[in-house]
mmCIF file of C-alpha atoms and ligand atoms in Angstrom:
data_model
loop_
_atom_site.group_PDB
_atom_site.id
_atom_site.type_symbol
_atom_site.label_atom_id
_atom_site.label_comp_id
_atom_site.label_asym_id
_atom_site.label_seq_id
_atom_site.Cartn_x
_atom_site.Cartn_y
_atom_site.Cartn_z
ATOM 1 C CA UNK A 12 79.242 101.040 99.726
ATOM 2 C CA UNK A 13 82.062 99.396 97.691
ATOM 3 C CA UNK A 14 85.559 100.063 99.076
ATOM 4 C CA UNK A 15 88.403 100.572 96.446
ATOM 5 C CA UNK A 16 91.948 101.360 97.109
ATOM 6 C CA UNK A 17 94.056 102.859 94.154
ATOM 7 C CA UNK A 18 97.909 102.384 94.740
ATOM 8 C CA UNK A 19 100.292 104.057 92.598
ATOM 9 C CA UNK A 20 104.012 103.069 92.379
ATOM 10 C CA UNK A 21 107.297 104.922 91.844
ATOM 11 C CA UNK A 22 107.219 108.269 89.894
ATOM 12 C CA UNK A 23 103.563 108.465 89.560
ATOM 13 C CA UNK A 24 103.499 111.274 92.057
ATOM 14 C CA UNK A 25 105.071 113.381 89.068
ATOM 15 C CA UNK A 26 102.188 112.835 86.770
ATOM 16 C CA UNK A 27 101.224 116.007 84.995
ATOM 17 C CA UNK A 28 105.110 117.007 84.627
ATOM 18 C CA UNK A 29 106.774 113.598 83.987
ATOM 19 C CA UNK A 30 107.251 112.777 80.235
ATOM 20 C CA UNK A 31 103.973 114.441 79.334
ATOM 21 C CA UNK A 32 103.946 112.979 75.739
ATOM 22 C CA UNK A 33 103.530 109.473 77.260
ATOM 23 C CA UNK A 34 101.626 110.022 80.425
ATOM 24 C CA UNK A 35 99.545 113.304 79.855
ATOM 25 C CA UNK A 36 99.629 116.666 81.686
ATOM 26 C CA UNK A 37 97.029 116.052 84.326
ATOM 27 C CA UNK A 38 98.307 115.568 87.858
ATOM 28 C CA UNK A 39 96.883 112.485 89.625
ATOM 29 C CA UNK A 40 95.476 114.674 92.468
ATOM 30 C CA UNK A 41 93.282 116.570 90.111
ATOM 31 C CA UNK A 42 92.108 113.424 88.177
ATOM 32 C CA UNK A 43 91.490 111.817 91.507
ATOM 33 C CA UNK A 44 89.224 114.615 92.464
ATOM 34 C CA UNK A 45 87.095 114.082 89.309
ATOM 35 C CA UNK A 46 87.311 110.403 89.702
ATOM 36 C CA UNK A 47 85.580 110.698 93.308
ATOM 37 C CA UNK A 48 82.751 112.893 91.967
ATOM 38 C CA UNK A 49 82.141 110.568 89.081
ATOM 39 C CA UNK A 50 82.043 107.382 91.375
ATOM 40 C CA UNK A 51 80.304 109.166 94.329
ATOM 41 C CA UNK A 52 78.665 105.939 95.367
ATOM 42 C CA UNK A 53 82.137 104.316 95.740
ATOM 43 C CA UNK A 54 84.491 104.804 98.749
ATOM 44 C CA UNK A 55 87.813 105.530 96.830
ATOM 45 C CA UNK A 56 91.074 105.695 98.834
ATOM 46 C CA UNK A 57 94.433 106.497 97.395
ATOM 47 C CA UNK A 58 97.993 105.779 98.225
ATOM 48 C CA UNK A 59 101.257 106.409 96.388
ATOM 49 C CA UNK A 60 104.887 105.462 97.226
ATOM 50 C CA UNK A 61 108.198 105.412 95.694
ATOM 51 C CA UNK A 62 109.273 102.696 97.852
ATOM 52 C CA UNK A 63 108.674 98.874 97.202
ATOM 53 C CA UNK A 64 108.161 97.890 100.883
ATOM 54 C CA UNK A 65 105.579 100.610 101.504
ATOM 55 C CA UNK A 66 103.704 99.356 98.536
ATOM 56 C CA UNK A 67 103.542 95.740 99.847
ATOM 57 C CA UNK A 68 102.705 97.104 103.431
ATOM 58 C CA UNK A 69 99.746 98.746 101.927
ATOM 59 C CA UNK A 70 98.714 95.717 99.690
ATOM 60 C CA UNK A 71 98.729 93.643 102.928
ATOM 61 C CA UNK A 72 96.878 96.199 104.997
ATOM 62 C CA UNK A 73 93.878 96.608 102.800
ATOM 63 C CA UNK A 74 94.065 93.334 100.998
ATOM 64 C CA UNK A 75 91.502 91.498 103.185
ATOM 65 C CA UNK A 76 88.791 94.081 103.629
ATOM 66 C CA UNK A 77 88.554 95.951 100.489
ATOM 67 C CA UNK A 78 86.396 95.063 97.503
ATOM 68 C CA UNK A 79 89.189 95.787 95.039
ATOM 69 C CA UNK A 80 92.548 97.286 94.442
ATOM 70 C CA UNK A 81 93.538 99.269 91.370
ATOM 71 C CA UNK A 82 97.193 98.839 91.313
ATOM 72 C CA UNK A 83 99.651 100.691 89.007
ATOM 73 C CA UNK A 84 102.919 99.429 90.357
ATOM 74 C CA UNK A 85 104.878 101.415 87.573
ATOM 75 C CA UNK A 86 108.456 100.435 87.279
ATOM 76 C CA UNK A 87 107.940 97.668 89.920
ATOM 77 C CA UNK A 88 105.618 95.822 87.698
ATOM 78 C CA UNK A 89 108.818 94.776 85.743
ATOM 79 C CA UNK A 90 110.836 93.889 88.624
ATOM 80 C CA UNK A 91 109.078 93.016 91.794
ATOM 81 C CA UNK A 92 108.733 89.460 92.984
ATOM 82 C CA UNK A 93 107.724 90.892 96.493
ATOM 83 C CA UNK A 94 104.726 92.894 95.068
ATOM 84 C CA UNK A 95 103.657 90.088 93.085
ATOM 85 C CA UNK A 96 103.803 87.579 95.983
ATOM 86 C CA UNK A 97 101.794 90.124 98.176
ATOM 87 C CA UNK A 98 99.088 90.166 95.715
ATOM 88 C CA UNK A 99 98.885 86.216 95.804
ATOM 89 C CA UNK A 100 98.641 86.446 99.549
ATOM 90 C CA UNK A 101 95.620 88.700 99.803
ATOM 91 C CA UNK A 102 91.935 88.008 99.174
ATOM 92 C CA UNK A 103 90.929 91.307 97.493
ATOM 93 C CA UNK A 104 90.672 91.421 93.809
ATOM 94 C CA UNK A 105 93.642 93.420 92.341
ATOM 95 C CA UNK A 106 93.280 95.045 88.804
ATOM 96 C CA UNK A 107 96.757 95.814 87.173
ATOM 97 C CA UNK A 108 96.402 99.194 85.434
ATOM 98 C CA UNK A 109 98.985 101.126 83.223
ATOM 99 C CA UNK A 110 98.223 104.517 81.741
ATOM 100 C CA UNK A 111 100.586 103.798 78.573
ATOM 101 C CA UNK A 112 100.461 100.463 76.451
ATOM 102 C CA UNK A 113 103.423 98.756 77.987
ATOM 103 C CA UNK A 114 103.334 96.380 75.042
ATOM 104 C CA UNK A 115 104.030 99.173 72.568
ATOM 105 C CA UNK A 116 107.094 100.490 74.306
ATOM 106 C CA UNK A 117 110.690 99.184 75.241
ATOM 107 C CA UNK A 118 110.817 95.412 75.455
ATOM 108 C CA UNK A 119 111.459 95.219 78.992
ATOM 109 C CA UNK A 120 108.068 96.815 79.667
ATOM 110 C CA UNK A 121 106.058 94.240 78.081
ATOM 111 C CA UNK A 122 107.111 91.763 80.824
ATOM 112 C CA UNK A 123 104.845 92.083 83.982
ATOM 113 C CA UNK A 124 105.782 89.904 87.089
ATOM 114 C CA UNK A 125 102.570 90.698 88.692
ATOM 115 C CA UNK A 126 100.063 89.855 85.908
ATOM 116 C CA UNK A 127 100.126 86.241 86.870
ATOM 117 C CA UNK A 128 98.496 87.036 90.220
ATOM 118 C CA UNK A 129 95.930 89.730 89.249
ATOM 119 C CA UNK A 130 92.255 89.518 88.206
ATOM 120 C CA UNK A 131 92.710 91.390 85.014
ATOM 121 C CA UNK A 132 95.030 94.077 83.335
ATOM 122 C CA UNK A 133 94.147 97.302 81.710
ATOM 123 C CA UNK A 134 96.611 99.395 80.042
ATOM 124 C CA UNK A 135 96.989 102.138 77.362
ATOM 125 C CA UNK A 136 93.953 104.110 77.875
ATOM 126 C CA UNK A 137 95.685 107.200 79.707
ATOM 127 C CA UNK A 138 94.271 107.967 83.021
ATOM 128 C CA UNK A 139 90.934 106.372 81.764
ATOM 129 C CA UNK A 140 92.615 103.031 82.372
ATOM 130 C CA UNK A 141 91.703 103.689 86.192
ATOM 131 C CA UNK A 142 88.049 104.325 85.388
ATOM 132 C CA UNK A 143 87.930 101.126 83.484
ATOM 133 C CA UNK A 144 89.442 99.213 86.276
ATOM 134 C CA UNK A 145 86.942 100.623 88.896
ATOM 135 C CA UNK A 146 84.122 99.777 86.349
ATOM 136 C CA UNK A 147 85.375 96.212 86.414
ATOM 137 C CA UNK A 148 85.161 96.020 90.155
ATOM 138 C CA UNK A 149 81.684 97.695 90.521
ATOM 139 C CA UNK A 150 79.939 96.231 87.424
ATOM 140 C CA UNK A 151 80.599 92.635 87.971
HETATM 141 C C1 DQA B 1 103.506 102.669 83.834
HETATM 142 C C2 DQA B 1 104.408 101.892 82.711
HETATM 143 C C3 DQA B 1 105.732 101.571 83.489
HETATM 144 O O1 DQA B 1 106.495 100.808 82.578
HETATM 145 C C4 DQA B 1 106.499 102.661 83.975
HETATM 146 O O2 DQA B 1 107.498 102.294 84.469
HETATM 147 C C5 DQA B 1 105.540 103.414 84.627
HETATM 148 C C6 DQA B 1 104.121 103.825 84.367
HETATM 149 C C7 DQA B 1 102.243 103.196 83.151
HETATM 150 O O3 DQA B 1 101.262 103.569 83.881
HETATM 151 O O4 DQA B 1 102.156 103.342 81.956
HETATM 152 O O5 DQA B 1 106.240 104.241 85.652
HETATM 153 O O6 DQA B 1 103.068 101.680 84.749
#
């Protein structure tokens, strides 16, 4: 069974109530329940933190044993050399995802410090971005 870790960064714990016009009105917990049903043959784990170092700890912890990491680093995408370096340090494939199209928003969001070290990037498809990232790991 393939093992995939979904890691969400800061403020994504507020999905469903946070800026619903951009991020939608579905909580990640309810989305995750359906995702696990849809991919019943995949072992999907989930971690969320608002703290940069905790995200790095989790990337290091799973980054040598999981088949893939689906990472929405949220605001840290645009600022974190530490997260970018942690991705470079591990062997699992990391797929960068964003719910919104970061290139169609404020200028500062179009710059990702992590893109250089990931396998691929999916953004702009709402929560479906996560489905597409999982597909990219399991159908390769
Ligand atoms: C986000 C885009 C980021 O710019 C933002 O800081 C987020 C969420 C997205 O999923 O669209 O928190 O990563």
